[in-house]
Amino acid sequence: VDVKDKGLGEFGLIERFRRGVPSNDRVALGIGDDCASIRFTPGAEVLVTTDMLMEGRHFRPDDPLIEVGGKCLGVNLSDIAAMAGRPIAAVVAVALPKARAVEAGLALQEGIVAMAGRFGVALVGGDTNAWDGPLVVSITVFGEATDRGAVRRSGARPSDAVLVSGPLGGSLIGRHLRPEPRVREALALHQRLEIHAMIDLSDGLAGDLRQILQESGNLGAVLDADAVPIHPDAVAMSLVDHRSPLDHALSDGEDFELCFTVDPDDADRLLASPPAGVMVYLIGRIDEGPGLRLRHADGRVEPCDVRGFDHLSGGGA
Ligand code: ADP
Ligand code: MG
């Protein structure tokens, strides 16, 4: 593989990656051999997740690559959070544009290392390529479920309370490049009470909550329109495109907040005293269905027709 600008070359670049990575006691063998070797807790359920970001599809050519690197790791950490797991280690595969391979590789790496450092995740390896195409970066993260088990999408029950961990909508203004994976929040919540079902909000609340409903045996849910927390970015976008802030909150995606369901009594206790540093908003209730509905301020209940983002059905970034 030829990554040959600035005279650094593929091996020089990988050597820079290697030196930029702090030591981590989970790592028996890190960057530099044919495989990495990771120490998992004996008996732990290992979680694995992967995500790919493609220039021109998931980010723009002029987006800062430090942020792109941080985002690529961040979205994976958000998936580990959605299982209430602990992230342990990551591997990074990149296809760098030949004309600026070293520069791009180093900038990506800087963002990845910074995000990894914030969550104590070990960078243990990867694959570095260059080509005449656009930049593509794919990160795989390994984590562990806690001894309470991994929280799945499929555990919601009728009468469960539906909660989210933060305000939603409008991330496209810029927040989408700087996800705040809710790893600590998920662990704190899961330690406090039994989370029945959970998902991280990447494709929009309406679409992602539908995943929970479908996986939990085709249940339904009613959301209180007034209770959905609206991010200021959703209001800002609404002023420009005249779609309502609620519509943005339901459909925009890339919020990387958690949506989860718990026993209604647990929800009351949680709202009365949430774990330190954790935000929780009660937005609705699971029922037998059908489907997702919205209850408006005047009491009207209507089917929610908002679609989530679907990469295979065309549409935006
Ligand atoms: P191999 O040919 O045996 O797969 P490579 O020469 O591709 O090995 O990689 C050498 C070492 O550098 C390996 O430990 C690999 O995991 C690591 N590595 C390669 N690219 C990256 C990267 N982008 N980030 C982190 N580690 C990397
Ligand atoms: Mg090898």
Short mmCIF file of C-alpha atoms and ligand atoms in Angstrom, two decimals:
data_model
loop_
_atom_site.label_atom_id
_atom_site.label_comp_id
_atom_site.label_asym_id
_atom_site.label_seq_id
_atom_site.Cartn_x
_atom_site.Cartn_y
_atom_site.Cartn_z
CA VAL A 1 0.00 0.00 0.00
CA ASP A 2 1.44 3.38 -0.93
CA VAL A 3 0.80 6.29 1.38
CA LYS A 4 3.70 8.37 0.18
CA ASP A 5 3.30 12.07 0.62
CA LYS A 6 5.55 14.07 2.91
CA GLY A 7 7.99 11.15 2.72
CA LEU A 8 6.38 9.47 5.70
CA GLY A 9 5.01 6.42 3.87
CA GLU A 10 2.62 3.80 5.19
CA PHE A 11 4.99 2.46 7.81
CA GLY A 12 5.99 5.91 8.98
CA LEU A 13 2.34 6.86 9.31
CA ILE A 14 1.48 3.71 11.26
CA GLU A 15 4.53 4.35 13.47
CA ARG A 16 3.13 7.83 14.20
CA PHE A 17 -0.23 6.25 15.06
CA ARG A 18 1.51 3.81 17.33
CA ARG A 19 3.43 6.48 19.20
CA GLY A 20 0.31 8.61 19.59
CA VAL A 21 -1.57 5.89 21.46
CA PRO A 22 -1.35 5.81 25.27
CA SER A 23 -0.80 2.50 27.05
CA ASN A 24 -3.84 0.73 28.42
CA ASP A 25 -3.92 -2.23 30.79
CA ARG A 26 -6.58 -4.02 28.74
CA VAL A 27 -4.06 -4.41 25.92
CA ALA A 28 -1.85 -7.49 25.98
CA LEU A 29 -0.59 -6.65 22.48
CA GLY A 30 -1.32 -3.41 20.66
CA ILE A 31 -0.42 -1.84 17.30
CA GLY A 32 2.52 -3.49 15.54
CA ASP A 33 1.78 -7.19 15.27
CA ASP A 34 -0.53 -9.17 13.00
CA CYS A 35 -3.31 -9.06 15.54
CA ALA A 36 -3.94 -7.16 18.71
CA SER A 37 -4.69 -9.06 21.89
CA ILE A 38 -7.16 -7.69 24.39
CA ARG A 39 -7.80 -8.75 27.98
CA PHE A 40 -11.52 -9.13 28.50
CA THR A 41 -13.00 -9.72 31.93
CA PRO A 42 -13.34 -13.50 32.37
CA GLY A 43 -16.89 -14.55 31.58
CA ALA A 44 -17.91 -11.13 30.26
CA GLU A 45 -20.33 -10.85 27.35
CA VAL A 46 -18.26 -9.16 24.60
CA LEU A 47 -20.04 -6.48 22.57
CA VAL A 48 -18.87 -5.68 19.02
CA THR A 49 -20.03 -2.86 16.78
CA THR A 50 -18.78 -1.20 13.61
CA ASP A 51 -19.59 1.95 11.66
CA MET A 52 -18.28 3.43 8.41
CA LEU A 53 -18.20 7.11 7.42
CA MET A 54 -17.82 7.99 3.73
CA GLU A 55 -16.82 11.40 2.44
CA GLY A 56 -19.63 12.87 0.37
CA ARG A 57 -22.16 10.69 2.15
CA HIS A 58 -21.72 11.02 5.91
CA PHE A 59 -19.50 14.09 5.96
CA ARG A 60 -18.52 16.85 3.56
CA PRO A 61 -15.10 17.22 1.95
CA ASP A 62 -14.57 20.44 3.93
CA ASP A 63 -15.54 19.05 7.36
CA PRO A 64 -12.56 19.08 9.76
CA LEU A 65 -11.05 15.58 9.80
CA ILE A 66 -10.32 15.81 13.51
CA GLU A 67 -14.08 15.97 14.02
CA VAL A 68 -14.71 13.22 11.45
CA GLY A 69 -12.29 10.95 13.33
CA GLY A 70 -13.89 11.76 16.67
CA LYS A 71 -17.35 11.22 15.24
CA CYS A 72 -16.47 7.86 13.73
CA LEU A 73 -15.33 6.57 17.10
CA GLY A 74 -18.12 8.44 18.90
CA VAL A 75 -20.95 6.80 16.96
CA ASN A 76 -19.51 3.39 17.81
CA LEU A 77 -19.25 4.34 21.49
CA SER A 78 -22.86 5.46 21.30
CA ASP A 79 -23.80 1.95 20.13
CA ILE A 80 -21.95 0.43 23.10
CA ALA A 81 -23.76 2.92 25.37
CA ALA A 82 -27.08 1.79 23.88
CA MET A 83 -26.41 -1.70 25.28
CA ALA A 84 -25.35 -0.16 28.62
CA GLY A 85 -21.90 -1.61 27.96
CA ARG A 86 -18.36 -0.50 28.70
CA PRO A 87 -16.23 0.26 25.62
CA ILE A 88 -12.81 -1.41 25.80
CA ALA A 89 -10.89 -1.29 22.51
CA ALA A 90 -11.12 -0.06 18.93
CA VAL A 91 -9.61 -0.84 15.52
CA VAL A 92 -9.59 1.70 12.68
CA ALA A 93 -9.67 1.00 8.93
CA VAL A 94 -9.05 3.92 6.58
CA ALA A 95 -9.01 4.50 2.82
CA LEU A 96 -7.11 7.80 2.52
CA PRO A 97 -7.18 10.02 -0.59
CA LYS A 98 -3.68 9.65 -2.10
CA ALA A 99 -3.10 13.35 -2.70
CA ARG A 100 -3.28 14.18 1.02
CA ALA A 101 -2.94 10.80 2.68
CA VAL A 102 -0.55 11.62 5.52
CA GLU A 103 -2.20 14.92 6.38
CA ALA A 104 -5.65 13.31 6.39
CA GLY A 105 -4.45 10.25 8.31
CA LEU A 106 -2.86 12.32 11.06
CA ALA A 107 -5.87 14.62 11.43
CA LEU A 108 -8.29 11.69 11.63
CA GLN A 109 -6.05 9.98 14.14
CA GLU A 110 -5.89 13.07 16.33
CA GLY A 111 -9.68 13.13 16.60
CA ILE A 112 -9.85 9.41 17.24
CA VAL A 113 -7.17 9.49 19.95
CA ALA A 114 -8.87 12.42 21.71
CA MET A 115 -12.26 10.67 21.78
CA ALA A 116 -10.65 7.36 22.83
CA GLY A 117 -8.87 9.13 25.67
CA ARG A 118 -12.09 10.61 27.02
CA PHE A 119 -13.62 7.15 27.34
CA GLY A 120 -10.51 5.14 28.23
CA VAL A 121 -10.78 3.13 25.01
CA ALA A 122 -7.60 1.44 23.75
CA LEU A 123 -6.68 1.88 20.07
CA VAL A 124 -5.25 -1.52 19.27
CA GLY A 125 -4.89 -1.67 15.50
CA GLY A 126 -6.28 -1.01 12.09
CA ASP A 127 -5.62 -1.00 8.39
CA THR A 128 -4.22 1.92 6.40
CA ASN A 129 -4.78 2.26 2.65
CA ALA A 130 -4.60 5.07 0.10
CA TRP A 131 -6.38 5.39 -3.23
CA ASP A 132 -7.66 7.84 -5.82
CA GLY A 133 -11.11 7.84 -4.20
CA PRO A 134 -12.55 9.90 -1.36
CA LEU A 135 -11.84 9.34 2.31
CA VAL A 136 -13.54 6.40 4.00
CA VAL A 137 -13.04 5.52 7.65
CA SER A 138 -14.47 2.56 9.49
CA ILE A 139 -14.06 1.85 13.19
CA THR A 140 -14.90 -1.31 15.09
CA VAL A 141 -15.29 -1.15 18.85
CA PHE A 142 -15.20 -4.00 21.35
CA GLY A 143 -16.90 -3.60 24.68
CA GLU A 144 -18.26 -5.59 27.57
CA ALA A 145 -21.74 -5.86 28.97
CA THR A 146 -21.98 -5.28 32.71
CA ASP A 147 -23.04 -8.17 34.93
CA ARG A 148 -26.64 -6.91 34.58
CA GLY A 149 -26.39 -7.98 30.92
CA ALA A 150 -26.57 -6.08 27.65
CA VAL A 151 -29.73 -4.00 27.21
CA ARG A 152 -31.45 -4.91 23.95
CA ARG A 153 -34.01 -3.18 21.79
CA SER A 154 -36.43 -6.03 22.32
CA GLY A 155 -37.27 -5.73 26.01
CA ALA A 156 -40.00 -3.06 26.07
CA ARG A 157 -43.27 -3.99 27.83
CA PRO A 158 -46.77 -2.49 27.65
CA SER A 159 -47.16 0.33 30.22
CA ASP A 160 -43.38 1.01 30.26
CA ALA A 161 -42.37 4.66 30.44
CA VAL A 162 -40.38 5.96 27.46
CA LEU A 163 -37.51 8.32 28.26
CA VAL A 164 -34.74 10.13 26.42
CA SER A 165 -31.41 11.42 27.75
CA GLY A 166 -31.35 14.88 26.16
CA PRO A 167 -32.89 17.43 23.80
CA LEU A 168 -33.36 16.39 20.18
CA GLY A 169 -33.31 17.76 16.65
CA GLY A 170 -31.31 20.06 14.41
CA SER A 171 -27.99 18.23 14.78
CA LEU A 172 -27.22 18.89 11.10
CA ILE A 173 -26.29 22.48 12.00
CA GLY A 174 -23.04 21.04 13.33
CA ARG A 175 -23.66 19.01 16.46
CA HIS A 176 -23.80 15.82 14.38
CA LEU A 177 -20.01 16.03 13.93
CA ARG A 178 -19.45 16.17 17.69
CA PRO A 179 -21.47 13.34 19.21
CA GLU A 180 -21.42 12.98 22.98
CA PRO A 181 -21.78 9.23 23.44
CA ARG A 182 -23.86 8.59 26.56
CA VAL A 183 -21.63 5.82 27.89
CA ARG A 184 -21.41 7.01 31.49
CA GLU A 185 -25.08 7.93 31.55
CA ALA A 186 -26.17 4.50 30.34
CA LEU A 187 -23.97 2.73 32.89
CA ALA A 188 -25.26 4.95 35.72
CA LEU A 189 -28.89 4.36 34.70
CA HIS A 190 -28.46 0.62 34.28
CA GLN A 191 -26.78 0.34 37.66
CA ARG A 192 -29.67 2.20 39.30
CA LEU A 193 -32.56 0.29 37.73
CA GLU A 194 -33.49 -2.30 35.15
CA ILE A 195 -33.63 -0.74 31.70
CA HIS A 196 -36.04 -2.86 29.66
CA ALA A 197 -35.10 -1.69 26.16
CA MET A 198 -32.70 0.91 24.79
CA ILE A 199 -31.45 2.37 21.50
CA ASP A 200 -29.23 5.31 20.65
CA LEU A 201 -30.83 7.98 18.51
CA SER A 202 -28.99 8.01 15.20
CA ASP A 203 -31.84 7.98 12.68
CA GLY A 204 -34.38 10.15 14.50
CA LEU A 205 -36.57 9.48 17.54
CA ALA A 206 -39.62 8.34 15.55
CA GLY A 207 -37.72 5.82 13.45
CA ASP A 208 -35.50 4.58 16.26
CA LEU A 209 -38.35 4.18 18.75
CA ARG A 210 -40.19 2.18 16.07
CA GLN A 211 -37.23 -0.21 16.14
CA ILE A 212 -37.83 -0.80 19.85
CA LEU A 213 -41.57 -1.28 19.23
CA GLN A 214 -41.04 -3.76 16.40
CA GLU A 215 -38.30 -5.72 18.14
CA SER A 216 -40.38 -5.90 21.32
CA GLY A 217 -43.15 -7.82 19.55
CA ASN A 218 -44.94 -5.09 17.59
CA LEU A 219 -45.92 -2.95 20.54
CA GLY A 220 -47.12 0.63 20.24
CA ALA A 221 -46.34 3.89 22.00
CA VAL A 222 -47.96 7.25 22.62
CA LEU A 223 -45.61 10.22 22.84
CA ASP A 224 -46.67 13.49 24.46
CA ALA A 225 -45.87 16.12 21.84
CA ASP A 226 -45.20 18.70 24.56
CA ALA A 227 -42.86 16.42 26.49
CA VAL A 228 -40.35 15.73 23.73
CA PRO A 229 -37.31 17.86 24.64
CA ILE A 230 -36.43 20.17 21.76
CA HIS A 231 -32.83 21.18 21.12
CA PRO A 232 -32.17 24.87 20.37
CA ASP A 233 -30.67 23.70 17.04
CA ALA A 234 -34.10 22.31 16.09
CA VAL A 235 -35.63 25.72 16.76
CA ALA A 236 -32.91 27.41 14.71
CA MET A 237 -33.51 25.08 11.77
CA SER A 238 -37.24 25.55 12.06
CA LEU A 239 -36.84 29.29 11.57
CA VAL A 240 -35.12 28.61 8.26
CA ASP A 241 -37.09 25.70 6.80
CA HIS A 242 -40.48 26.28 8.52
CA ARG A 243 -40.77 22.66 9.59
CA SER A 244 -41.83 22.57 13.24
CA PRO A 245 -39.18 22.09 15.95
CA LEU A 246 -41.07 18.93 17.02
CA ASP A 247 -40.81 17.56 13.50
CA HIS A 248 -37.06 18.10 13.62
CA ALA A 249 -36.83 16.45 17.04
CA LEU A 250 -38.76 13.41 15.79
CA SER A 251 -37.00 12.94 12.49
CA ASP A 252 -33.57 14.59 12.20
CA GLY A 253 -31.37 11.96 13.77
CA GLU A 254 -27.72 11.99 14.80
CA ASP A 255 -28.70 13.22 18.24
CA PHE A 256 -26.81 10.31 19.83
CA GLU A 257 -28.99 10.56 22.90
CA LEU A 258 -30.44 7.40 24.43
CA CYS A 259 -34.07 6.38 24.18
CA PHE A 260 -35.07 3.74 26.73
CA THR A 261 -38.01 2.17 28.46
CA VAL A 262 -38.41 1.32 32.13
CA ASP A 263 -41.09 0.24 34.57
CA PRO A 264 -43.35 3.25 35.31
CA ASP A 265 -42.51 3.19 39.04
CA ASP A 266 -38.81 3.21 38.21
CA ALA A 267 -39.43 6.16 35.91
CA ASP A 268 -41.05 8.13 38.76
CA ARG A 269 -38.11 7.46 41.05
CA LEU A 270 -35.63 8.28 38.30
CA LEU A 271 -37.30 11.59 37.48
CA ALA A 272 -37.40 12.51 41.17
CA SER A 273 -33.64 11.95 41.56
CA PRO A 274 -31.68 11.18 38.40
CA PRO A 275 -28.07 9.95 38.78
CA ALA A 276 -25.53 12.81 39.01
CA GLY A 277 -24.87 14.39 35.63
CA VAL A 278 -27.59 12.41 33.85
CA MET A 279 -30.54 14.12 32.15
CA VAL A 280 -33.80 12.21 31.76
CA TYR A 281 -37.02 13.29 30.08
CA LEU A 282 -40.23 11.26 30.23
CA ILE A 283 -41.76 11.48 26.75
CA GLY A 284 -44.46 8.83 26.58
CA ARG A 285 -45.67 5.34 27.28
CA ILE A 286 -45.52 1.92 25.64
CA ASP A 287 -48.84 0.18 24.96
CA GLU A 288 -50.26 -2.60 22.81
CA GLY A 289 -50.36 -0.34 19.79
CA PRO A 290 -50.79 -0.17 16.97
CA GLY A 291 -47.73 1.84 16.05
CA LEU A 292 -46.39 5.15 17.20
CA ARG A 293 -48.88 7.92 18.04
CA LEU A 294 -48.58 11.51 19.21
CA ARG A 295 -50.76 13.10 21.88
CA HIS A 296 -51.13 16.83 21.25
CA ALA A 297 -51.70 19.52 23.89
CA ASP A 298 -55.48 19.49 23.25
CA GLY A 299 -55.67 15.76 23.95
CA ARG A 300 -55.96 14.67 20.33
CA VAL A 301 -54.06 11.44 19.61
CA GLU A 302 -52.89 10.92 16.03
CA PRO A 303 -50.69 8.38 14.29
CA CYS A 304 -47.13 9.71 14.01
CA ASP A 305 -46.32 9.67 10.31
CA VAL A 306 -42.77 10.99 10.65
CA ARG A 307 -40.25 8.74 8.98
CA GLY A 308 -36.77 8.17 10.29
CA PHE A 309 -33.70 8.50 8.13
CA ASP A 310 -33.02 5.51 5.88
CA HIS A 311 -29.68 5.37 4.08
CA LEU A 312 -31.00 2.99 1.43
CA SER A 313 -34.05 5.04 0.48
CA GLY A 314 -32.23 8.11 -0.78
CA GLY A 315 -32.29 11.43 1.00
CA GLY A 316 -29.77 13.65 2.74
CA ALA A 317 -26.30 13.43 4.23
P1 ADP B 1 -0.78 -6.56 8.43
O1 ADP B 1 -0.22 -6.39 7.03
O2 ADP B 1 -0.17 -7.71 9.19
O3 ADP B 1 -2.26 -6.52 8.51
P2 ADP B 1 -0.23 -3.78 8.70
O4 ADP B 1 1.11 -3.51 8.09
O5 ADP B 1 -1.46 -3.51 7.90
O6 ADP B 1 -0.26 -5.28 9.24
O7 ADP B 1 -0.37 -2.98 10.05
C1 ADP B 1 0.71 -2.95 10.97
C2 ADP B 1 0.17 -2.65 12.35
O8 ADP B 1 -0.38 -1.35 12.37
C3 ADP B 1 -0.95 -3.58 12.80
O9 ADP B 1 -0.82 -3.77 14.20
C4 ADP B 1 -2.18 -2.80 12.50
O10 ADP B 1 -3.26 -3.19 13.34
C5 ADP B 1 -1.72 -1.38 12.79
N1 ADP B 1 -2.46 -0.35 12.03
C6 ADP B 1 -2.51 -0.20 10.69
N2 ADP B 1 -3.26 0.87 10.35
C7 ADP B 1 -3.69 1.42 11.51
C8 ADP B 1 -4.52 2.53 11.84
N3 ADP B 1 -5.05 3.32 10.92
N4 ADP B 1 -4.74 2.78 13.15
C9 ADP B 1 -4.22 2.00 14.10
N5 ADP B 1 -3.44 0.94 13.87
C10 ADP B 1 -3.18 0.64 12.58
MG MG B 2 0.00 -9.52 9.07
#
